[in-house]
Amino acid sequence: MKALILAGGFGKRLMPLTIDQPKPLVEIGGKPILVRQIEWLRGQGISDIILAVGHLRTKVFEKLGDGSKYGVRLFYSVEEEPLGTEGAIKNASKYIDTDLFVVTNGDVITDIDVSALVKGMGDGLATIALVPMRSPYGIVEVDENGYVKSFKEKPLLEYMINAGVYVMKRKTIDMMADKGDIEKGVFPKLAREGKIRAVIYNNSFWRSIDTVKDVEEVSAMLAAKQVN
């Protein structure tokens, strides 16, 4: 399989870290997000990776080159204007020549097993990774008499959320618009047709890097886990 990383975002909520570099090059625990993603995909046996780039893309070219220093081959799909997640996939379609391909958002740090998404597809056209939702706030439990029982710092909730990692069949690209987001376009269409399946990852590491606080928290978590 080939993999496509959607790495064209502006990263406005990561200011000032993104003043002069694109969001996917922000360092988490001493490594750019993109490098961590490349290493994760390479560990899954994926060596051909397409980067959908736009904002400050020359910085990505300079940092990553052809990918050889990371043990992969990199291809660049350039967006002259923001196309959204669906438009970015369609724009990169000339590089996708395998029946199945992986797509991941360019701000995700994870260790999920991509092969489970392939196995879970069945007769569908796409598989989406789901992870438990983590509360952005601490939770306070109160008993029936109004006494505080406990405090839980950002616990996992019962809901599942989109992890931003997918395996798709190439034929889905024909269903995509030139501009727009996959969560509003082809995915609802596939859901209505019963052609998209989900795999739940309860015990995998997964975090999305959206704010400076996320950078600090995830860097600390990786250090505690002694992850390279």
Coordinates of N, CA and C in Angstrom, one line a residue:
M1 N 0.8 -1.2 0.0 CA 0.0 0.0 0.0 C 0.9 1.3 0.0
K2 N 0.3 2.3 -0.5 CA 0.9 3.6 -0.3 C 0.1 4.4 0.8
A3 N 0.7 5.4 1.3 CA 0.0 6.2 2.3 C 0.0 7.7 1.9
L4 N -1.0 8.4 2.3 CA -1.1 9.8 2.0 C -1.3 10.5 3.3
I5 N -0.4 11.5 3.6 CA -0.5 12.3 4.8 C -1.0 13.7 4.4
L6 N -2.1 14.1 5.0 CA -2.6 15.4 4.7 C -1.9 16.5 5.5
A7 N -1.0 17.1 4.9 CA 0.0 18.0 5.6 C 0.0 19.4 5.1
G8 N -1.2 19.9 4.7 CA -1.2 21.3 4.1 C -1.8 22.3 5.0
G9 N -2.1 22.0 6.3 CA -2.8 22.9 7.2 C -1.9 24.2 7.6
F10 N -2.6 25.2 8.0 CA -2.0 26.5 8.5 C -1.5 26.4 9.9
G11 N -2.2 25.7 10.8 CA -1.9 25.5 12.2 C -2.0 26.8 12.9
K12 N -3.1 27.6 12.7 CA -3.3 28.9 13.4 C -3.4 28.8 14.9
R13 N -3.9 27.7 15.4 CA -4.0 27.5 16.8 C -2.7 27.1 17.5
L14 N -1.7 26.9 16.7 CA -0.4 26.5 17.2 C 0.6 27.7 17.2
M15 N 0.0 28.9 16.8 CA 0.9 30.1 16.9 C 1.4 30.3 18.3
P16 N 2.7 30.7 18.6 CA 3.6 31.2 17.6 C 4.5 30.1 16.9
L17 N 4.2 28.9 17.2 CA 5.1 27.8 16.7 C 5.0 27.7 15.2
T18 N 4.0 28.2 14.6 CA 3.8 28.1 13.2 C 3.9 29.4 12.4
I19 N 4.6 30.3 13.0 CA 4.9 31.6 12.3 C 5.7 31.4 11.1
D20 N 6.8 30.6 11.2 CA 7.7 30.5 10.1 C 7.9 29.0 9.7
Q21 N 7.0 28.1 10.1 CA 7.0 26.7 9.7 C 5.6 26.1 9.7
P22 N 5.4 25.2 8.8 CA 4.1 24.6 8.7 C 3.8 23.7 9.9
K23 N 2.5 23.5 10.2 CA 2.1 22.7 11.4 C 2.8 21.3 11.5
P24 N 2.8 20.6 10.3 CA 3.4 19.2 10.4 C 4.9 19.2 10.8
L25 N 5.6 20.3 10.7 CA 7.0 20.3 11.1 C 7.2 20.7 12.6
V26 N 6.1 21.0 13.3 CA 6.2 21.4 14.7 C 6.8 20.1 15.4
E27 N 7.8 20.3 16.3 CA 8.4 19.2 17.0 C 7.6 18.8 18.2
I28 N 7.5 17.4 18.3 CA 6.9 16.8 19.5 C 7.9 15.9 20.1
G29 N 8.4 16.2 21.3 CA 9.4 15.5 21.9 C 10.7 15.4 21.1
G30 N 11.1 16.5 20.4 CA 12.3 16.6 19.7 C 12.3 16.1 18.2
K31 N 11.1 15.7 17.7 CA 10.9 15.3 16.4 C 9.7 15.9 15.7
P32 N 9.8 16.4 14.5 CA 8.7 16.9 13.8 C 7.5 15.9 13.7
I33 N 6.3 16.4 13.7 CA 5.1 15.5 13.6 C 5.3 14.6 12.4
L34 N 5.7 15.2 11.2 CA 5.8 14.4 10.0 C 6.8 13.3 10.1
V35 N 7.9 13.5 10.8 CA 8.9 12.5 10.9 C 8.3 11.4 11.8
R36 N 7.6 11.7 12.9 CA 7.0 10.6 13.7 C 6.0 9.8 12.9
Q37 N 5.2 10.5 12.0 CA 4.3 9.8 11.2 C 5.0 8.9 10.2
I38 N 6.0 9.4 9.5 CA 6.8 8.6 8.6 C 7.3 7.3 9.2
E39 N 7.9 7.5 10.4 CA 8.5 6.4 11.2 C 7.4 5.4 11.5
W40 N 6.2 5.9 11.9 CA 5.1 5.0 12.3 C 4.6 4.2 11.0
L41 N 4.5 4.8 9.9 CA 4.1 4.2 8.7 C 5.1 3.2 8.2
R42 N 6.4 3.6 8.2 CA 7.5 2.7 7.8 C 7.5 1.4 8.7
G43 N 7.2 1.6 10.0 CA 7.1 0.4 10.9 C 5.9 -0.5 10.6
Q44 N 4.9 0.0 9.8 CA 3.8 -0.8 9.3 C 4.1 -1.4 8.0
G45 N 5.3 -1.3 7.5 CA 5.7 -1.8 6.2 C 5.4 -1.0 5.0
I46 N 5.0 0.3 5.2 CA 4.7 1.2 4.1 C 5.9 2.1 3.8
S47 N 6.4 2.0 2.6 CA 7.6 2.8 2.3 C 7.4 3.8 1.2
D48 N 6.2 3.8 0.6 CA 5.9 4.9 -0.4 C 4.9 5.8 0.2
I49 N 5.2 7.1 0.5 CA 4.4 8.0 1.2 C 4.2 9.3 0.4
I50 N 3.0 9.7 0.3 CA 2.6 10.9 -0.4 C 2.3 12.0 0.6
L51 N 2.9 13.2 0.4 CA 2.6 14.3 1.3 C 1.8 15.3 0.6
A52 N 0.6 15.6 1.0 CA -0.2 16.7 0.5 C 0.2 18.0 1.2
V53 N 0.9 18.8 0.5 CA 1.4 20.0 1.1 C 0.9 21.3 0.4
G54 N 0.9 22.4 1.2 CA 0.4 23.7 0.7 C 1.2 24.8 1.4
H55 N 0.7 25.2 2.5 CA 1.3 26.3 3.2 C 2.7 26.1 3.6
L56 N 3.6 27.0 3.3 CA 5.0 26.9 3.6 C 5.6 25.5 3.2
R57 N 5.2 25.1 2.0 CA 5.6 23.7 1.6 C 7.1 23.6 1.3
T58 N 7.8 24.7 1.0 CA 9.2 24.6 0.7 C 10.0 24.2 2.0
K59 N 9.5 24.5 3.1 CA 10.1 24.1 4.4 C 10.0 22.6 4.5
V60 N 8.9 22.0 4.1 CA 8.8 20.5 4.1 C 9.8 19.9 3.1
F61 N 9.9 20.4 1.9 CA 10.8 19.9 0.9 C 12.2 19.9 1.5
E62 N 12.6 21.0 2.1 CA 14.0 21.2 2.6 C 14.2 20.2 3.8
K63 N 13.2 20.0 4.6 CA 13.4 19.2 5.8 C 13.5 17.7 5.5
L64 N 12.6 17.2 4.6 CA 12.4 15.8 4.4 C 13.0 15.3 3.1
G65 N 13.1 16.2 2.1 CA 13.7 15.7 0.8 C 13.0 14.6 0.2
D66 N 13.7 13.6 -0.4 CA 13.1 12.5 -1.0 C 12.7 11.3 -0.1
G67 N 13.0 11.5 1.2 CA 12.6 10.6 2.2 C 13.7 9.5 2.5
S68 N 14.7 9.5 1.7 CA 15.7 8.4 1.8 C 16.4 8.3 3.2
K69 N 16.6 9.5 3.8 CA 17.2 9.4 5.1 C 16.3 8.8 6.2
Y70 N 15.0 8.7 5.9 CA 14.0 8.0 6.8 C 13.7 6.6 6.3
G71 N 14.3 6.2 5.3 CA 14.1 4.8 4.8 C 12.8 4.7 4.0
V72 N 12.3 5.8 3.4 CA 11.1 5.7 2.6 C 11.2 6.5 1.3
R73 N 10.3 6.4 0.4 CA 10.2 7.3 -0.8 C 9.1 8.3 -0.6
L74 N 9.4 9.5 -0.7 CA 8.4 10.6 -0.6 C 8.0 11.2 -1.9
F75 N 6.7 11.4 -2.1 CA 6.1 12.1 -3.2 C 5.3 13.3 -2.7
Y76 N 5.4 14.3 -3.5 CA 4.7 15.6 -3.0 C 3.5 15.9 -3.9
S77 N 2.4 16.1 -3.3 CA 1.2 16.6 -4.0 C 0.9 18.0 -3.5
V78 N 1.1 19.0 -4.4 CA 1.1 20.4 -4.0 C -0.3 21.0 -4.2
E79 N -0.8 21.7 -3.2 CA -2.0 22.5 -3.3 C -1.7 23.9 -3.4
E80 N -2.2 24.6 -4.4 CA -1.9 26.0 -4.6 C -2.9 26.8 -3.7
E81 N -4.0 26.2 -3.3 CA -5.0 26.8 -2.4 C -5.5 25.7 -1.5
P82 N -6.1 26.0 -0.4 CA -6.6 24.9 0.5 C -7.8 24.2 -0.2
L83 N -7.7 22.9 -0.2 CA -8.7 22.1 -0.9 C -9.6 21.3 0.0
G84 N -9.3 21.3 1.3 CA -10.0 20.4 2.2 C -9.5 19.0 2.1
T85 N -9.9 18.1 3.1 CA -9.3 16.8 3.1 C -9.7 16.0 1.9
E86 N -10.9 16.1 1.4 CA -11.4 15.3 0.3 C -10.7 15.9 -1.0
G87 N -10.6 17.2 -1.2 CA -10.0 17.7 -2.3 C -8.5 17.4 -2.4
A88 N -7.9 17.3 -1.2 CA -6.4 17.0 -1.1 C -6.2 15.5 -1.6
I89 N -7.1 14.6 -1.2 CA -7.0 13.2 -1.6 C -7.1 13.1 -3.2
K90 N -8.1 13.8 -3.7 CA -8.3 13.8 -5.1 C -7.2 14.4 -5.9
N91 N -6.6 15.5 -5.3 CA -5.5 16.2 -6.0 C -4.3 15.3 -6.0
A92 N -4.2 14.3 -5.0 CA -3.0 13.5 -5.0 C -3.2 12.1 -5.7
S93 N -4.3 12.0 -6.4 CA -4.7 10.7 -7.0 C -3.7 10.2 -8.0
K94 N -3.0 11.1 -8.7 CA -2.1 10.7 -9.7 C -0.9 9.8 -9.1
Y95 N -0.7 10.0 -7.8 CA 0.4 9.2 -7.1 C -0.2 7.9 -6.5
I96 N -1.5 7.7 -6.5 CA -2.1 6.6 -5.9 C -2.4 5.5 -6.9
D97 N -1.5 4.5 -7.0 CA -1.7 3.5 -8.0 C -1.9 2.1 -7.4
T98 N -2.2 2.0 -6.2 CA -2.5 0.7 -5.5 C -4.0 0.7 -5.2
D99 N -4.6 -0.6 -5.1 CA -6.0 -0.7 -4.9 C -6.4 -0.2 -3.5
L100 N -5.5 -0.4 -2.5 CA -5.8 0.2 -1.2 C -4.8 1.2 -0.9
F101 N -5.2 2.2 -0.1 CA -4.2 3.2 0.3 C -4.6 3.7 1.7
V102 N -3.6 4.2 2.5 CA -3.9 4.7 3.8 C -3.9 6.3 3.7
V103 N -4.8 6.9 4.4 CA -4.8 8.3 4.6 C -4.8 8.7 6.0
T104 N -3.9 9.6 6.4 CA -3.9 10.1 7.8 C -3.8 11.6 7.8
N105 N -4.4 12.2 8.8 CA -4.3 13.7 9.0 C -2.9 14.0 9.4
G106 N -2.4 15.1 9.1 CA -1.0 15.5 9.3 C -0.7 16.0 10.7
D107 N -1.7 15.9 11.6 CA -1.5 16.3 13.0 C -1.7 15.3 14.1
V108 N -1.6 14.0 13.6 CA -1.9 12.9 14.5 C -0.6 12.2 14.9
I109 N -0.5 11.9 16.2 CA 0.6 11.1 16.7 C 0.0 9.8 17.3
T110 N 0.3 8.6 16.7 CA -0.3 7.4 17.0 C 0.6 6.2 16.8
D111 N 0.1 5.0 17.3 CA 0.8 3.8 17.1 C -0.2 2.7 16.6
I112 N -1.4 3.1 16.1 CA -2.4 2.2 15.8 C -1.9 1.3 14.7
D113 N -2.4 0.0 14.6 CA -2.1 -1.0 13.7 C -2.9 -0.8 12.4
V114 N -2.3 -0.4 11.3 CA -3.1 -0.1 10.1 C -3.6 -1.4 9.5
S115 N -2.9 -2.6 9.7 CA -3.4 -3.8 9.1 C -4.8 -4.2 9.6
A116 N -5.1 -3.8 10.9 CA -6.5 -4.0 11.4 C -7.5 -3.3 10.6
L117 N -7.2 -2.2 10.0 CA -8.1 -1.5 9.1 C -8.3 -2.2 7.8
V118 N -7.3 -2.8 7.3 CA -7.4 -3.6 6.1 C -8.3 -4.8 6.3
K119 N -8.0 -5.5 7.4 CA -8.7 -6.7 7.7 C -10.2 -6.4 8.0
G120 N -10.4 -5.2 8.6 CA -11.8 -4.9 9.0 C -12.7 -4.3 7.9
M121 N -12.1 -4.2 6.7 CA -12.9 -3.6 5.6 C -13.9 -4.5 5.0
G122 N -13.7 -5.8 5.0 CA -14.7 -6.7 4.4 C -15.1 -6.3 3.0
D123 N -16.4 -6.2 2.8 CA -16.8 -5.8 1.4 C -17.1 -4.3 1.3
G124 N -16.6 -3.6 2.2 CA -16.7 -2.1 2.1 C -15.7 -1.5 1.2
L125 N -15.8 -0.1 1.1 CA -14.9 0.6 0.3 C -13.9 1.4 1.1
A126 N -14.2 1.5 2.4 CA -13.3 2.3 3.3 C -13.4 1.8 4.7
T127 N -12.4 2.0 5.5 CA -12.4 1.7 6.9 C -11.9 2.9 7.7
I128 N -12.5 3.2 8.8 CA -12.1 4.4 9.6 C -11.7 3.9 11.0
A129 N -10.6 4.5 11.5 CA -10.1 4.2 12.8 C -10.9 5.0 13.8
L130 N -11.3 4.4 14.9 CA -12.0 5.2 16.0 C -11.3 5.0 17.3
V131 N -11.2 6.0 18.1 CA -10.5 5.9 19.4 C -11.5 6.5 20.4
P132 N -11.3 6.1 21.7 CA -12.2 6.7 22.8 C -11.9 8.2 22.9
M133 N -13.0 8.9 23.1 CA -12.9 10.4 23.3 C -12.4 10.7 24.7
R134 N -11.4 11.6 24.7 CA -10.9 12.1 26.0 C -11.5 13.4 26.3
S135 N -12.0 13.6 27.5 CA -12.6 14.8 28.0 C -11.5 15.9 28.0
P136 N -11.8 17.1 27.4 CA -10.8 18.2 27.4 C -10.7 18.8 28.8
Y137 N -11.5 18.4 29.7 CA -11.6 19.0 31.1 C -11.5 17.9 32.1
G138 N -11.2 18.3 33.3 CA -11.3 17.4 34.5 C -12.7 17.2 34.8
I139 N -13.0 16.0 35.3 CA -14.4 15.6 35.7 C -14.5 15.5 37.2
V140 N -15.6 16.1 37.7 CA -15.9 16.0 39.2 C -17.1 15.2 39.4
E141 N -17.0 14.2 40.3 CA -18.1 13.3 40.6 C -18.7 13.8 41.9
V142 N -20.1 14.0 41.9 CA -20.8 14.5 43.1 C -21.9 13.4 43.5
D143 N -22.0 13.2 44.8 CA -23.0 12.2 45.2 C -24.4 12.9 45.3
E144 N -25.4 12.1 45.7 CA -26.8 12.6 45.8 C -27.0 13.7 46.8
N145 N -26.1 13.8 47.8 CA -26.2 14.8 48.8 C -25.4 16.1 48.5
G146 N -24.8 16.1 47.3 CA -24.0 17.3 46.9 C -22.6 17.3 47.4
Y147 N -22.1 16.2 47.9 CA -20.7 16.1 48.3 C -19.8 15.6 47.2
V148 N -18.7 16.3 47.0 CA -17.7 15.9 46.0 C -17.1 14.5 46.3
K149 N -17.2 13.6 45.4 CA -16.7 12.2 45.7 C -15.2 12.1 45.1
S150 N -15.0 12.6 43.9 CA -13.7 12.4 43.3 C -13.5 13.4 42.2
F151 N -12.2 13.5 41.8 CA -11.8 14.3 40.7 C -11.1 13.4 39.7
K152 N -11.4 13.5 38.4 CA -10.8 12.7 37.4 C -10.2 13.7 36.3
E153 N -8.9 13.6 36.1 CA -8.3 14.5 35.2 C -8.4 14.0 33.7
K154 N -9.2 14.7 32.9 CA -9.4 14.4 31.5 C -9.6 12.9 31.2
P155 N -10.6 12.3 31.8 CA -10.8 10.8 31.6 C -11.3 10.5 30.2
L156 N -11.1 9.2 29.8 CA -11.7 8.8 28.6 C -13.2 8.6 28.8
L157 N -14.0 9.0 27.8 CA -15.4 9.0 27.8 C -15.9 7.8 27.0
E158 N -17.2 7.5 27.1 CA -17.8 6.4 26.4 C -17.9 6.5 24.9
Y159 N -17.7 7.7 24.4 CA -17.9 8.0 23.0 C -16.7 7.7 22.2
M160 N -16.9 7.3 20.9 CA -15.8 7.1 20.0 C -15.7 8.2 19.0
I161 N -14.5 8.6 18.7 CA -14.3 9.7 17.8 C -13.4 9.3 16.6
N162 N -13.5 10.0 15.5 CA -12.7 9.8 14.3 C -11.2 10.0 14.6
A163 N -10.4 9.0 14.4 CA -8.9 9.2 14.7 C -8.2 9.8 13.6
G164 N -8.8 10.1 12.4 CA -8.1 10.7 11.3 C -7.2 9.8 10.6
V165 N -7.4 8.5 10.7 CA -6.6 7.4 10.0 C -7.6 6.5 9.2
Y166 N -7.4 6.3 7.9 CA -8.3 5.6 7.1 C -7.6 4.7 6.2
V167 N -8.2 3.6 5.8 CA -7.8 2.8 4.6 C -8.9 2.8 3.6
M168 N -8.6 3.1 2.4 CA -9.6 3.3 1.4 C -9.3 2.6 0.1
K169 N -10.3 2.2 -0.7 CA -10.1 1.6 -2.0 C -10.0 2.8 -3.0
R170 N -9.1 2.6 -4.0 CA -8.9 3.6 -4.9 C -10.1 4.1 -5.6
K171 N -11.1 3.2 -5.8 CA -12.3 3.6 -6.6 C -13.1 4.7 -5.8
T172 N -12.8 4.9 -4.5 CA -13.6 5.9 -3.8 C -13.2 7.3 -4.3
I173 N -12.0 7.4 -4.9 CA -11.5 8.8 -5.4 C -12.5 9.3 -6.4
D174 N -13.1 8.4 -7.2 CA -14.0 8.8 -8.3 C -15.3 9.5 -7.7
M175 N -15.5 9.2 -6.4 CA -16.7 9.8 -5.7 C -16.4 11.1 -5.1
M176 N -15.2 11.6 -5.1 CA -14.8 12.7 -4.4 C -14.9 14.0 -5.2
A177 N -15.1 15.1 -4.5 CA -15.2 16.4 -5.1 C -13.8 17.0 -5.2
D178 N -13.6 18.0 -6.0 CA -12.3 18.7 -6.2 C -12.0 19.5 -4.9
K179 N -13.0 19.9 -4.2 CA -12.8 20.7 -3.0 C -13.8 20.3 -1.9
G180 N -13.4 20.3 -0.7 CA -14.3 19.9 0.4 C -13.7 18.9 1.3
D181 N -14.4 18.6 2.4 CA -13.9 17.7 3.4 C -14.5 16.3 3.4
I182 N -13.7 15.3 3.6 CA -14.1 13.9 3.4 C -15.2 13.6 4.5
E183 N -15.2 14.2 5.6 CA -16.2 14.0 6.7 C -17.6 14.5 6.3
K184 N -17.6 15.4 5.3 CA -18.9 16.0 4.9 C -19.3 15.5 3.5
G185 N -18.4 14.9 2.8 CA -18.6 14.5 1.4 C -18.8 13.0 1.2
V186 N -17.7 12.3 0.9 CA -17.7 10.9 0.5 C -18.0 10.0 1.7
F187 N -17.6 10.3 2.9 CA -17.9 9.4 4.0 C -19.4 9.3 4.3
P188 N -20.1 10.4 4.5 CA -21.6 10.2 4.7 C -22.2 9.5 3.5
K189 N -21.7 9.7 2.3 CA -22.3 8.9 1.1 C -22.0 7.4 1.3
L190 N -20.8 7.1 1.7 CA -20.5 5.7 1.9 C -21.3 5.1 3.0
A191 N -21.5 5.9 4.1 CA -22.3 5.4 5.2 C -23.7 5.1 4.8
R192 N -24.3 6.0 4.0 CA -25.7 5.7 3.6 C -25.8 4.4 2.7
E193 N -24.7 4.1 2.0 CA -24.7 2.9 1.2 C -24.2 1.7 1.9
G194 N -23.8 1.8 3.2 CA -23.3 0.7 4.0 C -22.0 0.2 3.5
K195 N -21.1 1.1 3.0 CA -19.9 0.8 2.4 C -18.7 1.3 3.2
I196 N -18.9 1.8 4.4 CA -17.8 2.2 5.3 C -17.9 1.5 6.6
R197 N -16.7 0.9 7.1 CA -16.7 0.2 8.3 C -15.8 0.9 9.3
A198 N -15.8 0.5 10.5 CA -15.0 1.1 11.6 C -14.2 0.1 12.4
V199 N -13.1 0.4 12.8 CA -12.3 -0.4 13.7 C -12.0 0.4 14.9
I200 N -12.3 -0.1 16.1 CA -12.1 0.6 17.4 C -10.8 0.2 18.0
Y201 N -10.0 1.2 18.4 CA -8.7 1.0 19.0 C -8.8 1.5 20.4
N202 N -9.1 0.6 21.4 CA -9.2 1.0 22.8 C -7.9 1.2 23.5
N203 N -6.9 0.5 23.0 CA -5.6 0.5 23.8 C -4.4 1.0 23.0
S204 N -4.7 1.7 22.0 CA -3.6 2.3 21.2 C -3.3 3.8 21.7
F205 N -2.0 4.2 21.4 CA -1.7 5.6 21.7 C -2.2 6.4 20.6
W206 N -2.9 7.5 20.9 CA -3.4 8.4 19.9 C -3.6 9.8 20.5
R207 N -3.1 10.8 19.8 CA -3.3 12.2 20.2 C -3.3 13.1 18.9
S208 N -4.1 14.0 18.9 CA -4.1 15.0 17.8 C -3.5 16.3 18.4
I209 N -2.6 16.9 17.5 CA -1.9 18.1 18.0 C -2.6 19.3 17.4
D210 N -3.3 20.0 18.2 CA -4.1 21.1 17.8 C -3.7 22.4 18.4
T211 N -3.1 22.4 19.6 CA -2.7 23.6 20.3 C -1.3 23.5 20.9
V212 N -0.8 24.6 21.4 CA 0.5 24.6 22.0 C 0.5 23.7 23.3
K213 N -0.6 23.7 24.0 CA -0.8 22.8 25.1 C -0.7 21.3 24.7
D214 N -1.2 21.0 23.6 CA -1.1 19.6 23.1 C 0.4 19.2 22.9
V215 N 1.1 20.1 22.3 CA 2.5 19.9 22.0 C 3.2 19.6 23.3
E216 N 3.0 20.4 24.4 CA 3.6 20.2 25.7 C 3.2 18.9 26.3
E217 N 1.9 18.6 26.3 CA 1.4 17.4 26.9 C 1.8 16.1 26.2
V218 N 1.8 16.1 24.9 CA 2.2 14.9 24.2 C 3.7 14.6 24.3
S219 N 4.4 15.7 24.2 CA 5.9 15.6 24.4 C 6.2 14.9 25.8
A220 N 5.5 15.4 26.8 CA 5.7 14.8 28.1 C 5.3 13.3 28.2
M221 N 4.2 13.0 27.5 CA 3.7 11.7 27.5 C 4.6 10.7 26.8
L222 N 5.2 11.2 25.7 CA 6.1 10.3 24.9 C 7.4 10.1 25.8
A223 N 7.8 11.2 26.4 CA 9.0 11.1 27.3 C 8.8 10.0 28.4
A224 N 7.6 10.1 29.0 CA 7.3 9.2 30.1 C 7.2 7.7 29.6
K225 N 6.7 7.6 28.3 CA 6.6 6.2 27.7 C 8.0 5.8 27.2
Q226 N 8.9 6.7 27.2 CA 10.3 6.4 26.6 C 10.2 6.0 25.2
V227 N 9.3 6.8 24.4 CA 9.2 6.5 23.0 C 10.2 7.4 22.3
N228 N 10.9 6.8 21.3 CA 11.9 7.6 20.5 C 11.2 8.6 19.6

